[in-house]
Tab-separated table of C-alpha atoms in Angstrom:
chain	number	residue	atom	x	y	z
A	253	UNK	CA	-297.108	123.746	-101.781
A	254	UNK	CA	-300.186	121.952	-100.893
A	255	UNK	CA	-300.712	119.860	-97.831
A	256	UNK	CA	-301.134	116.349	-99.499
A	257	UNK	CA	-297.388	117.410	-101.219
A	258	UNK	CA	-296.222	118.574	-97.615
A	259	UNK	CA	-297.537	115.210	-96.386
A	260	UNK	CA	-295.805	112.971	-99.502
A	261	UNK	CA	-292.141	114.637	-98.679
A	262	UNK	CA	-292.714	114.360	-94.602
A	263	UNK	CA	-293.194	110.426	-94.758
A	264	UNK	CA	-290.326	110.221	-97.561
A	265	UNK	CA	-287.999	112.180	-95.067
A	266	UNK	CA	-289.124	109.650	-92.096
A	267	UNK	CA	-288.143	106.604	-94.557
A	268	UNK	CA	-284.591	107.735	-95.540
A	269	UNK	CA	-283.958	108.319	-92.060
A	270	UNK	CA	-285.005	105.043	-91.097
A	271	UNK	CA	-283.031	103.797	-94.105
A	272	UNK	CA	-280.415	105.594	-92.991
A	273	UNK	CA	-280.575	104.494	-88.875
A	274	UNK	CA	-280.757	101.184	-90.277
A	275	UNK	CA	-278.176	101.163	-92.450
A	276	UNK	CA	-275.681	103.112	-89.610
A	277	UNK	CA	-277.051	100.043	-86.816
A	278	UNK	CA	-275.857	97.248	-89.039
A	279	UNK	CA	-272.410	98.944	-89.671
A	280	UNK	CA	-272.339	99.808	-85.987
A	281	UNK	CA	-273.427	95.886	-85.471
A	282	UNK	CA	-270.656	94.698	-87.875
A	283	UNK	CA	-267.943	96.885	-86.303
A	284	UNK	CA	-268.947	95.524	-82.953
A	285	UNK	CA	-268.391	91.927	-84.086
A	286	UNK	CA	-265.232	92.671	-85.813
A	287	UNK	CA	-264.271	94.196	-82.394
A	288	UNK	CA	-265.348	90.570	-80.536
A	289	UNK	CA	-263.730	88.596	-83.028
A	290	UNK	CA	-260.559	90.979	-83.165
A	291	UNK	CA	-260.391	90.522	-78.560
A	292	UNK	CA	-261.253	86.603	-78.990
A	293	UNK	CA	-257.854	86.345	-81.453
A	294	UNK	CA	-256.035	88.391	-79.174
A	295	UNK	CA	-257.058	86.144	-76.008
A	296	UNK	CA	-256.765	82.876	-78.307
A	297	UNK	CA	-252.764	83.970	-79.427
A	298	UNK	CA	-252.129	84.513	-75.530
A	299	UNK	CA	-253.491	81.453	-74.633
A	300	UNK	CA	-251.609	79.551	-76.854
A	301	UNK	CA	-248.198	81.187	-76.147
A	302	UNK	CA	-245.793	79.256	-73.174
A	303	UNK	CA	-243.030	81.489	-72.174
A	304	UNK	CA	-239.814	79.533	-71.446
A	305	UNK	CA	-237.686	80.485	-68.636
A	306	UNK	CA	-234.430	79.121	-68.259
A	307	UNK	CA	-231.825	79.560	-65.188
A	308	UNK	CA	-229.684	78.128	-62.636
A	309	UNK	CA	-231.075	76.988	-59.509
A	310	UNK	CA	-231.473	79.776	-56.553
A	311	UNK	CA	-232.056	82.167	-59.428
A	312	UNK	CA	-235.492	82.369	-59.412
A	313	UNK	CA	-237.666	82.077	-55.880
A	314	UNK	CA	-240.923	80.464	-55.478
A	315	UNK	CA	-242.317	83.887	-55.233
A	316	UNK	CA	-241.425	84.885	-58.927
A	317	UNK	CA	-242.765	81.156	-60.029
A	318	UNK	CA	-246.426	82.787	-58.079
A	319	UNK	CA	-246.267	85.928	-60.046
A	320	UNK	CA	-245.579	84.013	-63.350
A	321	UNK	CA	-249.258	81.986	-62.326
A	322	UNK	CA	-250.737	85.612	-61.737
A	323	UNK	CA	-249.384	86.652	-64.580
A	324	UNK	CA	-250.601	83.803	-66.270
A	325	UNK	CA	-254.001	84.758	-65.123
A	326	UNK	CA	-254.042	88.340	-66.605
A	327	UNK	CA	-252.811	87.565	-69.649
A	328	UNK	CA	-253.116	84.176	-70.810
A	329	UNK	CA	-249.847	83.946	-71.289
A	330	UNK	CA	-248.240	80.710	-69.730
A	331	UNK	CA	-244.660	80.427	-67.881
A	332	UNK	CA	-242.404	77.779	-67.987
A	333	UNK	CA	-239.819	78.427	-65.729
A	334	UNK	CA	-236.827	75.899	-66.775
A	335	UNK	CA	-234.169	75.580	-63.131
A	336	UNK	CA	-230.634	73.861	-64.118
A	337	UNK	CA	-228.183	72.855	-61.896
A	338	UNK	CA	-225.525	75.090	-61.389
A	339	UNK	CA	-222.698	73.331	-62.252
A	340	UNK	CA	-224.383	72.792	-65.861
A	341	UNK	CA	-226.285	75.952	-66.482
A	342	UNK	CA	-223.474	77.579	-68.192
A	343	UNK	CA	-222.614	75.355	-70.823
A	344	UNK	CA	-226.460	74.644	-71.189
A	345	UNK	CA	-227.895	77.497	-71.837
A	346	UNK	CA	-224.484	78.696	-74.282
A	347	UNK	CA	-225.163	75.119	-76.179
A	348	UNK	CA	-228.836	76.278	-76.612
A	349	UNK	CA	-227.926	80.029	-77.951
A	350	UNK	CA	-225.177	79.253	-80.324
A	351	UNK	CA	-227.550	76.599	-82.074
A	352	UNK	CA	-230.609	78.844	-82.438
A	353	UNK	CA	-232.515	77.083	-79.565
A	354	UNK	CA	-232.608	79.339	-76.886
A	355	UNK	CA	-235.183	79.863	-74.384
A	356	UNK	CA	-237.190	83.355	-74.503
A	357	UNK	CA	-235.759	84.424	-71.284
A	358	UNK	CA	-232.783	83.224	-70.173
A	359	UNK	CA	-230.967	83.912	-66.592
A	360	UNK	CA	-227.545	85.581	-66.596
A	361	UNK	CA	-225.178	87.201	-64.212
A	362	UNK	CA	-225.167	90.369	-64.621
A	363	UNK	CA	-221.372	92.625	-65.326
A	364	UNK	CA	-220.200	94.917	-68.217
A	365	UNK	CA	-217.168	92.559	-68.600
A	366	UNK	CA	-218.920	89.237	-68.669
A	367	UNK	CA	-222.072	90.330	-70.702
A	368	UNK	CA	-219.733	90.768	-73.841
A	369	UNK	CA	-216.838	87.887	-73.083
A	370	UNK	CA	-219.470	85.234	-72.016
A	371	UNK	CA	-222.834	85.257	-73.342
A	372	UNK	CA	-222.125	87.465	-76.515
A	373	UNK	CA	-225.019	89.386	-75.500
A	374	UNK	CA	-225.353	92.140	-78.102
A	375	UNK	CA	-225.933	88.676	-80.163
A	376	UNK	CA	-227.653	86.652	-78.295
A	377	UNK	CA	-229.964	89.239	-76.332
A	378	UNK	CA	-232.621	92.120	-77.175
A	379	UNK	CA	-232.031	95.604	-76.398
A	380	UNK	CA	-234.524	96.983	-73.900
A	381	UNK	CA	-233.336	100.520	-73.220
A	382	UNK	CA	-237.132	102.382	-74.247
A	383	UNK	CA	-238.855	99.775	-72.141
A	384	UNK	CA	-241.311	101.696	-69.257
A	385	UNK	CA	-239.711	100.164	-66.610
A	386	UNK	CA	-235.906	101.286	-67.408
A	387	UNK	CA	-236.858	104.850	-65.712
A	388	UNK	CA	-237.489	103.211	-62.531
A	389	UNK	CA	-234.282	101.119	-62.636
A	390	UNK	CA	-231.023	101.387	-60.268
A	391	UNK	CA	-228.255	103.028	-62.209
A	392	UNK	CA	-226.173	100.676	-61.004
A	393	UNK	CA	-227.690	97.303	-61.592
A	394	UNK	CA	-228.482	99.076	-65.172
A	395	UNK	CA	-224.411	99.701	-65.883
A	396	UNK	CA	-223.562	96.086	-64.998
A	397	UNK	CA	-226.709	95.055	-67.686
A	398	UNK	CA	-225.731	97.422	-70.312
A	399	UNK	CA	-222.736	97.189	-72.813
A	400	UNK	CA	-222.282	101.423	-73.951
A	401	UNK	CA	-225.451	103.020	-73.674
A	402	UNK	CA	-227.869	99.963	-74.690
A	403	UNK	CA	-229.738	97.755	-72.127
A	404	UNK	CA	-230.023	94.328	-72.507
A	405	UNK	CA	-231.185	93.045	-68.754
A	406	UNK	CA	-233.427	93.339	-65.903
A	407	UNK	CA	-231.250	92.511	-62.530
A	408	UNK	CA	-233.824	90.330	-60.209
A	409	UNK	CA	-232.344	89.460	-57.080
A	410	UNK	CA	-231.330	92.086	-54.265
A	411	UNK	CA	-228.318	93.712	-54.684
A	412	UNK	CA	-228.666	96.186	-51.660
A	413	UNK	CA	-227.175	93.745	-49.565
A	414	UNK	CA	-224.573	90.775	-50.102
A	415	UNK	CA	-223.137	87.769	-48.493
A	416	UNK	CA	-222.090	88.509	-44.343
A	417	UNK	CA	-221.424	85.942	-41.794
A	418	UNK	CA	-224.239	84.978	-39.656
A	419	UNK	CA	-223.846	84.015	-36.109
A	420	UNK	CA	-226.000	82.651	-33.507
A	421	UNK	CA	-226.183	85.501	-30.533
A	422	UNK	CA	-227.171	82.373	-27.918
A	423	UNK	CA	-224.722	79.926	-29.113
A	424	UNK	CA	-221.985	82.773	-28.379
A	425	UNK	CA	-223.337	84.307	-25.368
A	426	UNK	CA	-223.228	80.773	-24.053
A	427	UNK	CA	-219.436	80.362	-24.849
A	428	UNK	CA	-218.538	84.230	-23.848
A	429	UNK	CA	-217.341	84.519	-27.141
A	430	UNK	CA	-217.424	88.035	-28.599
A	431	UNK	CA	-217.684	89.115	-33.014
A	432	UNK	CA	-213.809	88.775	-34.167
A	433	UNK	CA	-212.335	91.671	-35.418
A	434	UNK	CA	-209.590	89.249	-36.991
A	435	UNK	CA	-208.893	85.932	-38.274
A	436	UNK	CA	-206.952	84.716	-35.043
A	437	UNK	CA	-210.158	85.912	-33.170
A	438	UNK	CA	-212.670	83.897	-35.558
A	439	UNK	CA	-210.790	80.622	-35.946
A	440	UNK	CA	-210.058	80.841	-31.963
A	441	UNK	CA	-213.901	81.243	-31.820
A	442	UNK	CA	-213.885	78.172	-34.075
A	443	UNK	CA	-211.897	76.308	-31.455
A	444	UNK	CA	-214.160	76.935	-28.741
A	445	UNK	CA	-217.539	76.097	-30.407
A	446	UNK	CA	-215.556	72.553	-31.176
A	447	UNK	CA	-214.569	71.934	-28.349
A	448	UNK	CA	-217.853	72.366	-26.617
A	449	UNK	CA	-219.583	70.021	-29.254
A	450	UNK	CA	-221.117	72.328	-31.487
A	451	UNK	CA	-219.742	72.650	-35.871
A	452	UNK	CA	-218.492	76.188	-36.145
A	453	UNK	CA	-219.328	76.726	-39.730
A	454	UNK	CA	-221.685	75.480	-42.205
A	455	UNK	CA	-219.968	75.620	-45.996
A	456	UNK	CA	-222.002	74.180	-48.247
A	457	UNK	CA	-219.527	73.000	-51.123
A	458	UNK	CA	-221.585	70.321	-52.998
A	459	UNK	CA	-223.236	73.278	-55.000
A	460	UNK	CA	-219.946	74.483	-56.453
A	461	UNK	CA	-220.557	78.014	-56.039
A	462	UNK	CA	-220.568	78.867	-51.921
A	463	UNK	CA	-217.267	78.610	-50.734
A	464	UNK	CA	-215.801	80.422	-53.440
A	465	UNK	CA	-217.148	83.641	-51.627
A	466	UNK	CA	-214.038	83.201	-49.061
A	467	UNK	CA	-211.607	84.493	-51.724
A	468	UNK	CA	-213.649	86.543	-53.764
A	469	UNK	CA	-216.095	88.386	-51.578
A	470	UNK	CA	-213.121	90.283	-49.932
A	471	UNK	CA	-212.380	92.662	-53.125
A	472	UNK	CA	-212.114	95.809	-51.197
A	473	UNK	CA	-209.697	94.422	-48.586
A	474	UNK	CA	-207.562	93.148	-51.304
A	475	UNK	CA	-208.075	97.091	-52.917
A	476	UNK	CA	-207.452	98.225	-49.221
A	477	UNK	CA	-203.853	96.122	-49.273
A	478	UNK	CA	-203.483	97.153	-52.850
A	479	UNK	CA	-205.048	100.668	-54.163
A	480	UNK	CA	-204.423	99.707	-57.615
A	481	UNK	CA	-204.690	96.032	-57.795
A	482	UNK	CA	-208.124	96.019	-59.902
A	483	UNK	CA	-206.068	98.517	-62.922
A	484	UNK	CA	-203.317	95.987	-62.715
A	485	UNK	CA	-205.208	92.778	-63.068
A	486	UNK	CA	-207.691	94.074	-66.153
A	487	UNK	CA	-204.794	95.370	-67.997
A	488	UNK	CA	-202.725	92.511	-67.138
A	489	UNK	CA	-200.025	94.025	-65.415
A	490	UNK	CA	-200.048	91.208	-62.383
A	491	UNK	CA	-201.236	88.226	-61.965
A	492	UNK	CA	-203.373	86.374	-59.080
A	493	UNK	CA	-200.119	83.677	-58.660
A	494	UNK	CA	-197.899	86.760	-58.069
A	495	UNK	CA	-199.784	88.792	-54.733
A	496	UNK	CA	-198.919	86.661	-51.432
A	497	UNK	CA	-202.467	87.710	-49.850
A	498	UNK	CA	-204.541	85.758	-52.251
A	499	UNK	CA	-202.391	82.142	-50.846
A	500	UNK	CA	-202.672	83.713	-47.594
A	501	UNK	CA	-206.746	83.565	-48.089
A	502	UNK	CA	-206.679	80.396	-49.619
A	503	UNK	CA	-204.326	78.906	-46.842
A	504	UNK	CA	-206.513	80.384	-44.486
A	505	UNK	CA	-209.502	78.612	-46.037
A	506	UNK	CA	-208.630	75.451	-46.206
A	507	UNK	CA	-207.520	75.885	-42.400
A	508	UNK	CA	-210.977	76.310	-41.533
A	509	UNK	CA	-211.684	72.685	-43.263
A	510	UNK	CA	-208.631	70.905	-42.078
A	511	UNK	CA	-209.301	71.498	-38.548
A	512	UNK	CA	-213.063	70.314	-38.860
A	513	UNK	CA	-214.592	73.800	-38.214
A	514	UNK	CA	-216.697	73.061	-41.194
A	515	UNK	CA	-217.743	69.499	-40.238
A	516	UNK	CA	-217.409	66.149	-41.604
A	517	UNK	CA	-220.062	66.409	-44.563
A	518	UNK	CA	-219.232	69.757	-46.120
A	519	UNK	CA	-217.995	68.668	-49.175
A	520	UNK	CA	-221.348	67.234	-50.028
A	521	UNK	CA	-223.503	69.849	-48.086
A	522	UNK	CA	-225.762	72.135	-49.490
A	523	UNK	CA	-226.984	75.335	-49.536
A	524	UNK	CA	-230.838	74.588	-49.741
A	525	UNK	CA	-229.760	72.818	-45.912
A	526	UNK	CA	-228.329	76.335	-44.679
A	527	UNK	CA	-231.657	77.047	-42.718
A	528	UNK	CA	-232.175	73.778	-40.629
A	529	UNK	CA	-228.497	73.767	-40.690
A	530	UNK	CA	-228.470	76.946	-38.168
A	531	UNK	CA	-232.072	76.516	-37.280
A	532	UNK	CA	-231.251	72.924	-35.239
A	533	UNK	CA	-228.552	74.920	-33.718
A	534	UNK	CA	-226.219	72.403	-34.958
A	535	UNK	CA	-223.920	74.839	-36.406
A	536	UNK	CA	-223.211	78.072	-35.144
A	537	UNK	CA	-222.238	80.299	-38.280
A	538	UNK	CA	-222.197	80.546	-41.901
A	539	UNK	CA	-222.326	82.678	-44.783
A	540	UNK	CA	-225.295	84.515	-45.742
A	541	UNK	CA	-227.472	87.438	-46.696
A	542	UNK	CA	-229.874	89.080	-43.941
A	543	UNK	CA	-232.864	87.977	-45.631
A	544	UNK	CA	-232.418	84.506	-44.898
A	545	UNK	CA	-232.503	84.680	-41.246
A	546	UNK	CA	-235.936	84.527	-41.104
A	547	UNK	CA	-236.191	81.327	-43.017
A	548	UNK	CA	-233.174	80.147	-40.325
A	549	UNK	CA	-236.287	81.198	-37.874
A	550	UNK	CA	-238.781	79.766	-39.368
A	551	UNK	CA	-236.416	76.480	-39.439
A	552	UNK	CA	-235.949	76.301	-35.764
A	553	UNK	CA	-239.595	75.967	-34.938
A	554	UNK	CA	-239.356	78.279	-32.199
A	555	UNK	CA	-236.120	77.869	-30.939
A	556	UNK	CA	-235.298	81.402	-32.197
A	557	UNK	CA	-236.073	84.628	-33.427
A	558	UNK	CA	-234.184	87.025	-35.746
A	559	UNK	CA	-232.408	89.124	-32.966
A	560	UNK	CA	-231.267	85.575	-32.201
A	561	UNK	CA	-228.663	85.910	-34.979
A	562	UNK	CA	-226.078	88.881	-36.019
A	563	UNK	CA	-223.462	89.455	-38.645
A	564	UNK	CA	-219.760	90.253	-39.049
A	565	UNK	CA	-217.403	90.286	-42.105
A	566	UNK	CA	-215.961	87.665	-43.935
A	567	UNK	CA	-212.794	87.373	-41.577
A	568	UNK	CA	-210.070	86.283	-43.693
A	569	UNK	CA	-207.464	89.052	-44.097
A	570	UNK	CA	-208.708	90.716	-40.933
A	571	UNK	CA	-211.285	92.087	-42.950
A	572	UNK	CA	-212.872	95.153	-42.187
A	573	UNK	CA	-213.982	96.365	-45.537
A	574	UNK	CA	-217.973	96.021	-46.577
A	575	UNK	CA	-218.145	94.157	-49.525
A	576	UNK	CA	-220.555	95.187	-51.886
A	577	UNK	CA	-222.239	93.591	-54.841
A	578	UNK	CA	-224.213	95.279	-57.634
A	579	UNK	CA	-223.990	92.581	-59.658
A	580	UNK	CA	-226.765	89.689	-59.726
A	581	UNK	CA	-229.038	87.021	-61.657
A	582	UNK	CA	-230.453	89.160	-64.243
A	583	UNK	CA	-233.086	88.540	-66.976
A	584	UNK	CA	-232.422	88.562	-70.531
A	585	UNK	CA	-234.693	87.818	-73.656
A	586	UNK	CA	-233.341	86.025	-76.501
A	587	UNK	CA	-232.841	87.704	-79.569
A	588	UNK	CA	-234.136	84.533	-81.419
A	589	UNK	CA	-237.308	83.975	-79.244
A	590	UNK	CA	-240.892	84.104	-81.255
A	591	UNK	CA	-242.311	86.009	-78.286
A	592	UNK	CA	-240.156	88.617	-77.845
A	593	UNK	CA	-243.335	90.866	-76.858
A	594	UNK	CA	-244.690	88.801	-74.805
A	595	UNK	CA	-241.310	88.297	-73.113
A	596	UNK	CA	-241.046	92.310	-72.603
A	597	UNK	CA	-244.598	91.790	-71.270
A	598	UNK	CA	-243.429	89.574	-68.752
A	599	UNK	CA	-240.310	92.029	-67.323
A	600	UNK	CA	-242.450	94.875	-67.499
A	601	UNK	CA	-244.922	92.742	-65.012
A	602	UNK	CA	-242.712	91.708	-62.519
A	603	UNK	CA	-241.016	95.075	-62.164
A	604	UNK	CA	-244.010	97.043	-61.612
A	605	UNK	CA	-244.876	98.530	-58.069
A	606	UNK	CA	-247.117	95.727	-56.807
A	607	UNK	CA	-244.905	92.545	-58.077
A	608	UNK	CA	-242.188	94.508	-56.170
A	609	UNK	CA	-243.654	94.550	-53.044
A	610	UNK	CA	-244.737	90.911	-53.373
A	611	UNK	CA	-241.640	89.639	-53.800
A	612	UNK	CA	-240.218	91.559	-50.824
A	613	UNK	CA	-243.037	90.595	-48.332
A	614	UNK	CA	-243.420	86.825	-49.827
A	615	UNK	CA	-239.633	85.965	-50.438
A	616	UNK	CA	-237.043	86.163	-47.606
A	617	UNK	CA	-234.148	86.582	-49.576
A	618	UNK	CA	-235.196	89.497	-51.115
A	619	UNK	CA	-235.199	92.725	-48.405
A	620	UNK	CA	-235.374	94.824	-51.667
A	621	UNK	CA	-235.414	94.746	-55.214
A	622	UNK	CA	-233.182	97.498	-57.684
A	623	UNK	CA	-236.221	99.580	-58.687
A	624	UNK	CA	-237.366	102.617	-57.255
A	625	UNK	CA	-241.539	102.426	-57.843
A	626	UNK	CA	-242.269	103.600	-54.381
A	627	UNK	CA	-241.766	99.864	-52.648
A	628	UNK	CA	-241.407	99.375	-48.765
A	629	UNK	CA	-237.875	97.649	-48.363
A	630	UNK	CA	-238.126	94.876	-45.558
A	631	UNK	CA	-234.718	95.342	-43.942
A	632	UNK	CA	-234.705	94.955	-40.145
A	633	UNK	CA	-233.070	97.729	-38.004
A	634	UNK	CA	-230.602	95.871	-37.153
A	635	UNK	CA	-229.248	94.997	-40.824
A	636	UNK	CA	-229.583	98.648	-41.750
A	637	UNK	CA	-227.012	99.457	-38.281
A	638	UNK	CA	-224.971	97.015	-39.256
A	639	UNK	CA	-224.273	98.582	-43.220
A	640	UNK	CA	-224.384	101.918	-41.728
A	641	UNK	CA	-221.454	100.426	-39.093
A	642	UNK	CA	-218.720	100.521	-41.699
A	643	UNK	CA	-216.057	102.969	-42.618
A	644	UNK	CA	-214.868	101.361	-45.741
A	645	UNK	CA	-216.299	99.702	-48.716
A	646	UNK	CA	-215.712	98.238	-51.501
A	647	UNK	CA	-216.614	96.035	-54.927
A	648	UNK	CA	-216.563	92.185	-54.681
A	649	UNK	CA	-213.822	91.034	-56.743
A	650	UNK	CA	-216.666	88.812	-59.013
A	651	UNK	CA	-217.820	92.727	-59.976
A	652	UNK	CA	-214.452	94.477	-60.764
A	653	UNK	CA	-212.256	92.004	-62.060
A	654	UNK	CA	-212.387	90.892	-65.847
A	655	UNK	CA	-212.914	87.431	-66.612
A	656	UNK	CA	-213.107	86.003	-62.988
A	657	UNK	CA	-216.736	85.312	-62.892
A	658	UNK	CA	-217.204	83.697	-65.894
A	659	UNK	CA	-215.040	80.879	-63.952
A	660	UNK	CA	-216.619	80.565	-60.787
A	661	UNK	CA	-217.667	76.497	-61.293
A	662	UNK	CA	-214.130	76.394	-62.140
A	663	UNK	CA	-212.704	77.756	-59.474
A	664	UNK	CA	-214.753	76.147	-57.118
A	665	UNK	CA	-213.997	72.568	-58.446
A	666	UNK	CA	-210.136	74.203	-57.892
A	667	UNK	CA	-210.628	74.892	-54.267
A	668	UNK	CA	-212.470	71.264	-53.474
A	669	UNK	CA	-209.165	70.024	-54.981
A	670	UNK	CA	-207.295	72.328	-52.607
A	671	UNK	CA	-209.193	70.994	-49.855
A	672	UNK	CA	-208.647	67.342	-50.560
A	673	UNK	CA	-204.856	67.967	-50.947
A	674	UNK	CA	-204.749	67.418	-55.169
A	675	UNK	CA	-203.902	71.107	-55.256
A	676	UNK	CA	-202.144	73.826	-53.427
A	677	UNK	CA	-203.431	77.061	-53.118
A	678	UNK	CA	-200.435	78.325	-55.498
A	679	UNK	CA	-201.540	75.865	-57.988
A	680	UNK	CA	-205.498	77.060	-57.798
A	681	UNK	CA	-203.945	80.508	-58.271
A	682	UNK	CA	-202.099	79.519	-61.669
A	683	UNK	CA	-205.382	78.055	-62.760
A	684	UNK	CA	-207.084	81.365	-62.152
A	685	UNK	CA	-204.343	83.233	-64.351
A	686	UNK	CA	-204.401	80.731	-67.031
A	687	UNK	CA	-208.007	80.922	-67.383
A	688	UNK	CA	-208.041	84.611	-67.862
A	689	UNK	CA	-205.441	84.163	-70.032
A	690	UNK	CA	-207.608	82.071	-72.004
A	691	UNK	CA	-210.657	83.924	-72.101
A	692	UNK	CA	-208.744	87.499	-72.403
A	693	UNK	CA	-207.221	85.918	-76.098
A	694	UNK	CA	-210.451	84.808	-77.063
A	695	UNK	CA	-212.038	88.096	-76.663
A	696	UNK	CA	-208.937	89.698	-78.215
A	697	UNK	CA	-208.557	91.871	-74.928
A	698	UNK	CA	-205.681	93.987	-76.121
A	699	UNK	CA	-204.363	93.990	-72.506
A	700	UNK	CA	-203.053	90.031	-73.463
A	701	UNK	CA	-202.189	90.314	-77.116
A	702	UNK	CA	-199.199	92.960	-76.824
């Protein structure tokens, strides 16, 4: 072949590879825009999608309203956290499910019983069993969210620990009063603190929820009293109205409040006061998880510290049985929400390692949370001795007994009456048995249609 011909074919070559580089950078161009554009539609959906949150109030902490902003931050998704009284949630957020208006999360106690009987949650809720987080969940906060073998909730509070009393160590040691190992010791305790000028006990009724934890916190003494009573009350074979110890609880109860021990304004207290309420040293005890001594602390300006404060049982009964509580506020997406992934995005966010560990260090409530992802628990020494401390434990009754949670604004309105004298505690006790009636038929529990 001659040169010139060598020549011809060499620049021909150079040109179709040009061609060719050409053609491949304005594909390669195109793709990259399609990429831009695809990322921009992606960030413009997120942006323009508000999360609603919807739950009673002390269900969700100022720290979980900070990781919703941070949240907010990564992902463009917004949160709209929606807090309800508590006397109202309930019948709220059921009004807003049954008509197809739900929020995309809603709050929920958490319980195999109640899932089913109150919030019709195989309905009403999506199934997150294969979401990444589930591995690192407690297998007991998942039982009490799941109804068989299908999750449907993410348990966000701390369930490691529950409701003790909380005294204050200086108030006592001032008194010479010692912990009571039984009723006759505490209300004599009571006495004491009275008639040195300081309120025994702060009860907080005017949220409708606190003072219900004198009868039902104490499940495993009643189980210690009665091996079997849990079996007999789910399948119906007793009733509350027919054991003497639950009047005996409730007498003892309103006791405390007819002698003054829990001062003049408890029936419109509330629980949001608890840490001044102890902090002033006004009062010298109330009811409490650990966590929230340090926001009693930080509520005395000084006055105190946390080894300024200790715990003992719930006393009524002569209690010496630690109650315990796996059951908790709990998250649950609606099964009619338009963001259902962005909902599972959320949950997956505030379970992982680092939200976690906010929540524990930022919150004081929460001394842990029910997922193992390698957190640092915040419990002091001294709360860990005092759980260790304990022979016996045992499920609060809220936990193991069907349809007794699902009334708890009920019964609380029942034992205000009980306190005012417009009901006896026999006559609170009836109420409690026809409710479950009630709620047993409408479930069709076979245990109350023989």
């Amino acid at each position: 072949m001659g040169k010139r011909m060598m020549s011809v074919l060499l620049v021909l070559a150079i040109l179709a590879g040009c061609l060719v580089g050409c053609g491949n950078s304005g594909e390669a161009e195109s793709n990259k825009k399609e990429n831009e554009n695809s990322v921009t539609e992606q960030e413009k959906a997120s942006s323009d999608v508000t999360l609603t949150i919807m739950a009673s109030q002390d269900w969700v902490y100022d720290a979980e309203k900070e990781l919703g902003r941070k949240f907010e931050e990564e992902t463009g998704i917004k949160v709209d956290y929606q807090i309800v009284p508590y006397d109202q949630y309930f019948s709220l957020l059921m009004t807003k499910l049954n008509s197809g208006e739900g929020p995309d999360i809603f709050g929920g106690q958490s319980g195999t019983f109640d899932l089913v009987s109150q919030y019709n949650i195989e309905k009403n809720a999506v199934e997150l069993t294969d979401e990444p987080w589930v591995a690192a969940y407690d297998k007991f906060a998942k039982e009490q969210t799941s109804v068989g073998d299908k999750l449907y909730g993410a348990t966000y509070t701390d369930v490691s620990v529950d409701f003790y009393v909380v005294y204050n160590k200086k108030i006592y040691e001032k008194y010479n009063l010692t912990e009571p190992n039984t009723f006759a010791e505490f209300e004599t305790n009571c006495q004491v603190l009275m008639d040195n000028g300081v309120l025994p006990f702060f009860e907080p009724c005017g949220d409708g929820w606190h003072h219900v934890m004198w009868f039902c916190e104490i499940g495993g003494k009643y189980e210690d009293i009665y091996p079997d009573i849990v079996n007999q009350l789910n399948e119906n074979q007793t009733t509350f109205a027919e054991i003497p110890e639950f009047k005996l609880v409730l007498e003892q109860v309103k006791g405390l409040a007819d002698k003054g021990y829990f001062g003049d304004n408890y029936l419109s207290d509330e629980y949001t006061d608890l840490p001044s309420a102890l902090g002033s040293g006004e009062f010298a005890m109330t009811m409490c998880k650990p966590g929230t001594v340090a926001e009693i602390v930080a509520a005395s300006n000084g006055t105190y510290t946390e080894e300024d404060f200790g715990f003992f049982l719930i006393p009524t009964l002569d209690n010496d049985v630690l109650n315990m509580h796996p059951c908790g506020p709990s998250r649950f997406i609606y099964s009619g929400s338009k963001h259902i992934e962005e909902a599972k995005q959320y949950l997956e966010y505030i379970t992982q390692k680092e939200s976690i560990q906010y929540m524990i260090d930022n919150e004081g409530k929460i001394e842990n949370l029910p997922y193992e992802v390698g957190q640092t628990p915040s419990y002091s020494q001294y709360t860990q001795d005092f759980l260790d401390s304990f022979e016996k434990a045992g499920t609060v009754f809220q936990d193991s007994i069907k349809y007794l949670n699902p009334q708890w604004t009920e019964l609380g309105q029942d034992m205000v009456s009980m306190f005012i004298d417009d009901m006896t505690p026999q006559q609170v006790l009836e109420r409690i048995d026809a409710r479950r009636e009630t709620q047993a038929k409408a479930a069709k529990d076979e245990n109350w249609n023989k």
